[in-house]
Tab-separated table of C-alpha atoms in Angstrom:
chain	number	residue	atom	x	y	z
I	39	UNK	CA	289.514	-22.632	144.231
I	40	UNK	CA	293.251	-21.543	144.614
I	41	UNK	CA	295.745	-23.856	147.069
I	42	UNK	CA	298.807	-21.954	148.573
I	43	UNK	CA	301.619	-24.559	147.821
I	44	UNK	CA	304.503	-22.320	148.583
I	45	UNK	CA	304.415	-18.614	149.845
I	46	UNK	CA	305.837	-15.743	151.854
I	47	UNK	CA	305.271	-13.650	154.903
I	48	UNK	CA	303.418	-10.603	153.012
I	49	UNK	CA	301.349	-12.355	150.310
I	50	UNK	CA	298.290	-11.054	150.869
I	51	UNK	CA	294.498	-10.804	149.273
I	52	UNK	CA	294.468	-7.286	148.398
I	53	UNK	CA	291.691	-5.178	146.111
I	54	UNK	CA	291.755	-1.323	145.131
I	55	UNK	CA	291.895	-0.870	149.441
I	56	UNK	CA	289.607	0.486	152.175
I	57	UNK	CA	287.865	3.974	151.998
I	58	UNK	CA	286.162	6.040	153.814
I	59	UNK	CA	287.358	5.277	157.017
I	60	UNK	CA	290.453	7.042	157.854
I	61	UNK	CA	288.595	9.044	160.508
I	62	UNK	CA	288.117	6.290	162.840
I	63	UNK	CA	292.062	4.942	162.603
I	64	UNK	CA	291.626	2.472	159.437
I	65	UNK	CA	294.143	2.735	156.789
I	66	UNK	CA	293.166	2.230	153.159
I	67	UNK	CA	295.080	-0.827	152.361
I	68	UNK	CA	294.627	-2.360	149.024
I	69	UNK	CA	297.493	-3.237	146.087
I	70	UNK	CA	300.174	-0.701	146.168
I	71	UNK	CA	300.327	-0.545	142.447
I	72	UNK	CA	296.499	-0.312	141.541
I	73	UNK	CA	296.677	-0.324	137.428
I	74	UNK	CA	298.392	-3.846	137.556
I	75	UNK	CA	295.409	-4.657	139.718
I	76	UNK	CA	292.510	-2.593	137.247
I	77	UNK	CA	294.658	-4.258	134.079
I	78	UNK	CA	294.596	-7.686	135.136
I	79	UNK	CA	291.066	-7.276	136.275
I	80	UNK	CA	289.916	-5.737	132.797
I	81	UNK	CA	291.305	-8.026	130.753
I	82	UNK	CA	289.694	-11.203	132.582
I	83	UNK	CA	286.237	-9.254	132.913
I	84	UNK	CA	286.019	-8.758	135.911
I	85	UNK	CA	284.869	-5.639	138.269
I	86	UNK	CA	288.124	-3.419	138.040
I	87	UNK	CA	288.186	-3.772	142.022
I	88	UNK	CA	288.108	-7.797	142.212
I	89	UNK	CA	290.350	-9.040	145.153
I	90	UNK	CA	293.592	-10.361	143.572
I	91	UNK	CA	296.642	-12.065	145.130
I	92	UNK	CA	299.586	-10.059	145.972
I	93	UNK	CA	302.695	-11.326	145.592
I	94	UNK	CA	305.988	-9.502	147.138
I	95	UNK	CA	307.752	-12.811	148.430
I	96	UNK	CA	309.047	-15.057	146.097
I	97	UNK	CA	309.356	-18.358	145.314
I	98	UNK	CA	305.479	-18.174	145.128
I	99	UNK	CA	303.566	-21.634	144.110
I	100	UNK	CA	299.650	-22.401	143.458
I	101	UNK	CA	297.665	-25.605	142.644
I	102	UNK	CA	294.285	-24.664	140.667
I	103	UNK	CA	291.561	-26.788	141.790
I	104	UNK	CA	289.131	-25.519	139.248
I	105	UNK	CA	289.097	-24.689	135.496
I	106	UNK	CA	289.566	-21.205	135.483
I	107	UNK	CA	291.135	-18.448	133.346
I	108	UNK	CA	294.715	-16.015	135.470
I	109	UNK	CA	296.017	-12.838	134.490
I	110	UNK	CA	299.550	-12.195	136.341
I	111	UNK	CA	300.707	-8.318	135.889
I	112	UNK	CA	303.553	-6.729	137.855
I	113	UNK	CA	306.141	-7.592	138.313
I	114	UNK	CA	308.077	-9.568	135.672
I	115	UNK	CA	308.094	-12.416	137.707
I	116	UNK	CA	309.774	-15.201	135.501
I	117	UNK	CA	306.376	-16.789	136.218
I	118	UNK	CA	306.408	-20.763	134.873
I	119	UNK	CA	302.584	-22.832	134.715
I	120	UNK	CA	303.598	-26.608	134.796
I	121	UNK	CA	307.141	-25.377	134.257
I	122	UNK	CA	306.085	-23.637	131.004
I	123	UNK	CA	307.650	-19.806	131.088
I	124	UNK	CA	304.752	-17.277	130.840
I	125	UNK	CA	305.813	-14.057	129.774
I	126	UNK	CA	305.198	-10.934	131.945
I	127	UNK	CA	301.442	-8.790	131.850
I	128	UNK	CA	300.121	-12.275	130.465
I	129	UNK	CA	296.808	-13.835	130.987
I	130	UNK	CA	295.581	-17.467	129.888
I	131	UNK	CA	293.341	-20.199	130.626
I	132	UNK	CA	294.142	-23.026	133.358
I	133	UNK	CA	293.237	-26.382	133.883
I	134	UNK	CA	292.584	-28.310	137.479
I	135	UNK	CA	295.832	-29.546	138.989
I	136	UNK	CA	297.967	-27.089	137.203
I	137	UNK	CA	300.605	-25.260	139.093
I	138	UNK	CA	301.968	-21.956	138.596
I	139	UNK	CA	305.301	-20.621	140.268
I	140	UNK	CA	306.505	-16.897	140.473
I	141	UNK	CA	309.762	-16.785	141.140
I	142	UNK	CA	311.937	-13.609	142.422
I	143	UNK	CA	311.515	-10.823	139.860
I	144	UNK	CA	313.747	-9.765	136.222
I	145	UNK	CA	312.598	-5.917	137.249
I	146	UNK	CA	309.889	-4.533	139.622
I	147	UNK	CA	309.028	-5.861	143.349
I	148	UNK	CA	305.399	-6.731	142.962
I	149	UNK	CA	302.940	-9.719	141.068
I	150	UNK	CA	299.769	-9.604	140.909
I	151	UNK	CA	297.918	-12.391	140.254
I	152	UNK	CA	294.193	-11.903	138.713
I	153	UNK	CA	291.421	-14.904	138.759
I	154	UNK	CA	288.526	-15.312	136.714
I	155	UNK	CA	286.274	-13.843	139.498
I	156	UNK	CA	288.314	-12.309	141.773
I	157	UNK	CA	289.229	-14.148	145.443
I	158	UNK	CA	286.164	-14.246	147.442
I	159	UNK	CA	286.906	-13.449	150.766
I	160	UNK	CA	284.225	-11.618	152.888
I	161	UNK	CA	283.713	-8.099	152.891
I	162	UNK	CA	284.862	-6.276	155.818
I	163	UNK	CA	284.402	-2.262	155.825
I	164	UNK	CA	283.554	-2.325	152.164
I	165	UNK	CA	286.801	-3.980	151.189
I	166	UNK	CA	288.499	-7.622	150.571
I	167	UNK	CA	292.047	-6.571	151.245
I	168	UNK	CA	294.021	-7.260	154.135
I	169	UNK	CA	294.635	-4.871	156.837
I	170	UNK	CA	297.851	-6.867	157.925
I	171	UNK	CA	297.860	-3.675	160.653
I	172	UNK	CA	294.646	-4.999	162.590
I	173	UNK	CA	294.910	-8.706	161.279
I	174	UNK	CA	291.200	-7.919	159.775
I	175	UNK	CA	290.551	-8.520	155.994
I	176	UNK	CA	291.552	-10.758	152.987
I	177	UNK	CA	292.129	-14.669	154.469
I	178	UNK	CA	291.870	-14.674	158.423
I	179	UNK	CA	293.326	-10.980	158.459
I	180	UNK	CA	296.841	-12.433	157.870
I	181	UNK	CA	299.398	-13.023	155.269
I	182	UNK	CA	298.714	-16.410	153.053
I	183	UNK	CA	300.510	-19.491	154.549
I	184	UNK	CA	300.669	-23.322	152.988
I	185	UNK	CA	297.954	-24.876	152.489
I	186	UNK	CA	295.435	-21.822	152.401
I	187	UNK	CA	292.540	-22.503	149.803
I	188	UNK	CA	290.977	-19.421	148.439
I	189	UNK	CA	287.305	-19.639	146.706
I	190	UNK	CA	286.648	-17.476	143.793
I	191	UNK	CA	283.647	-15.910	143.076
I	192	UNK	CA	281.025	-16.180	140.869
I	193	UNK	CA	281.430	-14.893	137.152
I	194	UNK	CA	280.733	-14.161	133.527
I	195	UNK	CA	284.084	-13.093	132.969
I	196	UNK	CA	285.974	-13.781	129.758
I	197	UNK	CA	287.042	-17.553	128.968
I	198	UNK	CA	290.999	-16.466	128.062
I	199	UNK	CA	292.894	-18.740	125.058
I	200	UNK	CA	295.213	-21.387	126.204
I	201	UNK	CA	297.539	-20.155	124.143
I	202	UNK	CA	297.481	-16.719	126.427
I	203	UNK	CA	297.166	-13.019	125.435
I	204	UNK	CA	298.679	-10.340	127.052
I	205	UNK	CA	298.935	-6.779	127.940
I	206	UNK	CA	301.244	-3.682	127.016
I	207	UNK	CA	302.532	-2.575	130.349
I	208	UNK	CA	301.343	0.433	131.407
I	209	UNK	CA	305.493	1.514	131.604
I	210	UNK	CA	305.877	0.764	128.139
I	211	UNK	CA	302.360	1.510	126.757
I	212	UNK	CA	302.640	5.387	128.621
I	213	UNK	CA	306.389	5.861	128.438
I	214	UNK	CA	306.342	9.086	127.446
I	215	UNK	CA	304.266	10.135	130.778
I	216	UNK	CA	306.228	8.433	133.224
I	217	UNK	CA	309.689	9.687	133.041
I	218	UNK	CA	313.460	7.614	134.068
I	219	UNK	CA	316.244	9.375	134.366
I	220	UNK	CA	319.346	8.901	132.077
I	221	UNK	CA	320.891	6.310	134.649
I	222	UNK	CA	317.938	4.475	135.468
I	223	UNK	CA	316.958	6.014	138.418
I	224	UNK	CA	313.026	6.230	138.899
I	225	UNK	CA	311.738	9.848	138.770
I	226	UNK	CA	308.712	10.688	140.942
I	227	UNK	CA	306.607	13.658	140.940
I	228	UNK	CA	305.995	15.724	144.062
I	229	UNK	CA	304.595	18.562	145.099
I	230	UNK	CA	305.960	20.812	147.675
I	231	UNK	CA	303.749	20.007	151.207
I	232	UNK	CA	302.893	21.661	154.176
I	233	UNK	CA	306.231	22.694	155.653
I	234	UNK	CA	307.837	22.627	152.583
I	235	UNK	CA	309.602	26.192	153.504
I	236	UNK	CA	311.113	24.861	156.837
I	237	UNK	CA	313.595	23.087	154.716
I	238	UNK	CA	314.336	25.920	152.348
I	239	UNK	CA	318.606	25.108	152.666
I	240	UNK	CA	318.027	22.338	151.435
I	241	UNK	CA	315.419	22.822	148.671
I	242	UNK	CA	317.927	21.949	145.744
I	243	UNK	CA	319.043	18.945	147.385
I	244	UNK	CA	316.136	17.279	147.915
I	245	UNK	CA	315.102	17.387	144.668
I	246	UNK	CA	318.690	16.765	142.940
I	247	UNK	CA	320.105	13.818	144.788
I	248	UNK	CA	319.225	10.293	144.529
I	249	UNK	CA	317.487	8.888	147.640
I	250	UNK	CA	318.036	5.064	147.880
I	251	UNK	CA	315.049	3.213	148.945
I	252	UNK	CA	315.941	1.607	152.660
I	253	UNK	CA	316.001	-2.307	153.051
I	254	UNK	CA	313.428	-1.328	156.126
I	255	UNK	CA	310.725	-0.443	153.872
I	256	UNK	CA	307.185	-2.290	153.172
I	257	UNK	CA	303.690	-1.639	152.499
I	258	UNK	CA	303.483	0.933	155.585
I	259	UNK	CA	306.125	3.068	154.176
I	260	UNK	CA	309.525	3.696	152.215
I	261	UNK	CA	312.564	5.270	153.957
I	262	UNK	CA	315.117	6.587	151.962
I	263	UNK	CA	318.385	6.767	152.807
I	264	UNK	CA	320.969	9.928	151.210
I	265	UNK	CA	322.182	12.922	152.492
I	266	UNK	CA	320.035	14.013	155.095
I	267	UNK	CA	317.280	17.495	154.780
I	268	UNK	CA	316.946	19.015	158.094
I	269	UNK	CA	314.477	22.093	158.986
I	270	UNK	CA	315.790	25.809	159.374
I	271	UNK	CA	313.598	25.706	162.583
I	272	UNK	CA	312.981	23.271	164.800
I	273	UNK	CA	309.063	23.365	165.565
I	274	UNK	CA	307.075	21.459	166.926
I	275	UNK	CA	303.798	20.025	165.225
I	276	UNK	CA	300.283	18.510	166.349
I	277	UNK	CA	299.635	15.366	164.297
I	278	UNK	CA	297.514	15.551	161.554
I	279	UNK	CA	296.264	13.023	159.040
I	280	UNK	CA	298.257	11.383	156.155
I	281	UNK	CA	297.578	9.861	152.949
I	282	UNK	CA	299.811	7.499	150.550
I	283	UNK	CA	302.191	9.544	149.021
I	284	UNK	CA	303.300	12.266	151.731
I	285	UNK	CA	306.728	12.697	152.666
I	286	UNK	CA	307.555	13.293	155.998
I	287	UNK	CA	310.901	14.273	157.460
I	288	UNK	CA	311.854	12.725	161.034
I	289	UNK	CA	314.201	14.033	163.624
I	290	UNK	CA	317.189	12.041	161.538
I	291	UNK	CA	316.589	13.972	158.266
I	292	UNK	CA	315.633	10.970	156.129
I	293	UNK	CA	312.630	10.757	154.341
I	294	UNK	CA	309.149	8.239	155.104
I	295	UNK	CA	307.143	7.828	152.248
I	296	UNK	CA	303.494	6.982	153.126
I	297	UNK	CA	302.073	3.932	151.923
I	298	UNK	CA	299.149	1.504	151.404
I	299	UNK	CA	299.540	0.365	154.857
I	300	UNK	CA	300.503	4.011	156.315
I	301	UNK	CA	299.234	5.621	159.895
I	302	UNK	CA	296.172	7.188	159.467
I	303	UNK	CA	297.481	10.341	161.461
I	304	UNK	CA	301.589	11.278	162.407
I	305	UNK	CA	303.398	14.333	163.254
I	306	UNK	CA	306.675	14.381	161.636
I	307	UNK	CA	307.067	17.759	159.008
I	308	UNK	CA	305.795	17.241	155.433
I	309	UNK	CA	307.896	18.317	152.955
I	310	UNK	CA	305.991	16.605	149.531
I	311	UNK	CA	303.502	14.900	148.265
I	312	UNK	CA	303.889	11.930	145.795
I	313	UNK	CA	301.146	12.591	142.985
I	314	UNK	CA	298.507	9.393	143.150
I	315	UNK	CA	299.274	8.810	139.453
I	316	UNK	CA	302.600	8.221	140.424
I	317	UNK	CA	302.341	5.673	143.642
I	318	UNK	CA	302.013	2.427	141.224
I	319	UNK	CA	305.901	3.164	139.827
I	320	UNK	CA	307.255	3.673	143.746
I	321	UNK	CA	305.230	0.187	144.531
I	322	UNK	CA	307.461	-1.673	142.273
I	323	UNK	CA	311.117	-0.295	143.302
I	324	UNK	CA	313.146	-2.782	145.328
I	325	UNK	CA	314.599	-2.012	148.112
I	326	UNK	CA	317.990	-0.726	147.379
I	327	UNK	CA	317.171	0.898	144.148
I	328	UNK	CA	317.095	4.622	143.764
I	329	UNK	CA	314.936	7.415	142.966
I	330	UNK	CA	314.631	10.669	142.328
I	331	UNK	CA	311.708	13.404	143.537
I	332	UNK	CA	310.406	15.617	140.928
I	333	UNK	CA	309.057	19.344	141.839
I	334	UNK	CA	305.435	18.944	140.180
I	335	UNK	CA	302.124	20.591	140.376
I	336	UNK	CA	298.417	19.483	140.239
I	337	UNK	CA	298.178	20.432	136.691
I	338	UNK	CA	300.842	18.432	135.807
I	339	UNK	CA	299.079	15.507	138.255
I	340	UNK	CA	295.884	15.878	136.464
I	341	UNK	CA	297.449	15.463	132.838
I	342	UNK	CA	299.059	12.470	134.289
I	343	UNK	CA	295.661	10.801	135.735
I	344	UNK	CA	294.282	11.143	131.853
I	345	UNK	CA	296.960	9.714	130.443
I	346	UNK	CA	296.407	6.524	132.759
I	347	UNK	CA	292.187	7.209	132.128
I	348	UNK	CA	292.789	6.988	128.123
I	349	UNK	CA	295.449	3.729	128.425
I	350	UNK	CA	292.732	2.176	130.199
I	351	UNK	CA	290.044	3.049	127.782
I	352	UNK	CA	292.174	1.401	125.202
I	353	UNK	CA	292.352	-2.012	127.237
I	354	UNK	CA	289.071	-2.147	127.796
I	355	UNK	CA	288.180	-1.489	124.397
I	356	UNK	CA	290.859	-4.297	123.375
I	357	UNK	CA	288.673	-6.433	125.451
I	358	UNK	CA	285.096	-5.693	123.764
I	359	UNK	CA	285.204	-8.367	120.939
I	360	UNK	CA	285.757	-10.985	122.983
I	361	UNK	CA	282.310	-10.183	125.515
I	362	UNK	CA	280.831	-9.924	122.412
I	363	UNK	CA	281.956	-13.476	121.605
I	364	UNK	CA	280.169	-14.859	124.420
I	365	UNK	CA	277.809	-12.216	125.308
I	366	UNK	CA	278.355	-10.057	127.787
């Protein structure tokens, strides 16, 4: 059992999201940046798709009322248990009564924190996460407030040190895969959408300039903010459905990027698609930050996803000795 001591207005139970039910209006939900959630999961034993805590408003505080075990990945959240400083991608064991505080993040915009277990909240369409949308999901369908207490469920999973272990993050660990430009500025791959060629002036641009990520941006969607794309023609468009990663182009000229929390269905002119494999790097810019969109292919998208397959074979291979320890 988990008490909320301190928290925010979009802390939220969240697993790997909702599927399967687009058709009938229901977004997918679920973490925005799904290898912190499969990492922290992994490394505790648990299913890869245990419902976790996210984190996105900070100063953060929980009481443990149980002896359990906590991986936090994410965001580097200068995260202190009993005012000790844990370092970032770090799991350990816990004692009843301890407390641990995140506090507002070094780098990144998102914690995760993992239980021994995972939170169990019911299932609603196949899913723990909060649909914050339709107030359905996660803890009462709503954000975490004071005083919540969330059970966890019922597991073998692995009994971490005290002393902690931790993981490589999956920015350091695939580096090579997941490219920054030579000012910082996040690059994300794209490919060219739907009407793509209605915006053929200002091809180069798009993918040239630096778009700065909006302060009105959350979970539903990023807007980005820079020197506006408009379409040779104005047409107009019957909605059609989305997914987490398109791009759309409003009246205005400034990019929407789709998100966890997106419309199932919208009409606005696609002009990309963020690759899957590249969502988890979008979930943790801040607002304010800048990045840049990448002309990309599905070969190149594919590569990526087995980069990410074979970095997760490795930390669940890390993990084998210790099941073997106590036999699972």
């Amino acid at each position: 059992m988990i008490e909320m001591i301190k928290t925010g207005a979009l802390n939220t139970v969240q697993d790997l999201g909702r599927n399967g039910y687009r058709h009938i209006g229901v977004s997918v939900s679920g973490v925005m940046d799904p290898l912190a959630l499969r990492a922290g999961n992994i490394l505790l034993g648990n299913d890869e798709n245990a419902a976790c805590i996210e984190v996105q408003m900070f100063p953060f505080r929980v009481r443990f009322l149980t002896d359990t075990s906590i991986v936090l990945t994410g965001a580097d959240c200068r995260a202190q248990l009993d005012g000790v400083d844990l370092p970032p991608w770090w799991g350990c064991a816990v004692r009843a009564g301890q407390e641990l505080e995140c506090r507002f993040p070094r780098q990144g915009a998102r914690s995760y924190l993992c239980v021994a277990g995972g939170i169990d909240v019911p299932l609603v369409m196949g899913s723990r996460s909060t649909a914050l949308r339709g107030n359905f999901g996660g803890h009462q369908g709503r954000p975490l407030q004071k005083g919540d207490r969330l059970p966890q469920g019922e597991t073998l999973s692995l009994a971490l040190p005290a002393a902690g272990m931790g993981i490589e993050p999956p920015a350091v660990a695939m580096a090579h895969a997941f490219p920054t430009s030579a000012s910082g500025v996040v690059q994300l791959r794209a490919i060219p959408a739907g009407e793509y060629a209605l915006f053929a002036a200002d091809h180069a641009r798009f993918w040239q300039q630096s778009w700065k990520v909006s302060m009105q941006s959350n979970r539903t969607g990023y807007r980005l903010a820079g020197e506006p794309i408009l379409p040779d023609n104005v047409v107009e468009m019957r909605s059609y459905g989305l997914v987490p990663g398109i791009v759309q182009v409003p009246p205005a000229g400034e990019p929407i990027i789709q998100l966890s929390d997106a419309n199932t269905a919208g009409g606005y002119p696609k002009v990309a698609g963020i690759i899957e494999e590249d969502l988890w790097r979008l979930a943790q810019v801040q607002p304010g930050q800048f990045i840049q969109l990448v002309k990309s292919d599905a070969q190149e998208a594919i590569q990526v996803a087995a980069e990410i397959a074979r970095w997760l074979t490795r930390l669940r291979d890390s993990c084998l000795p210790m099941k073997r320890v106590i036999g699972l």
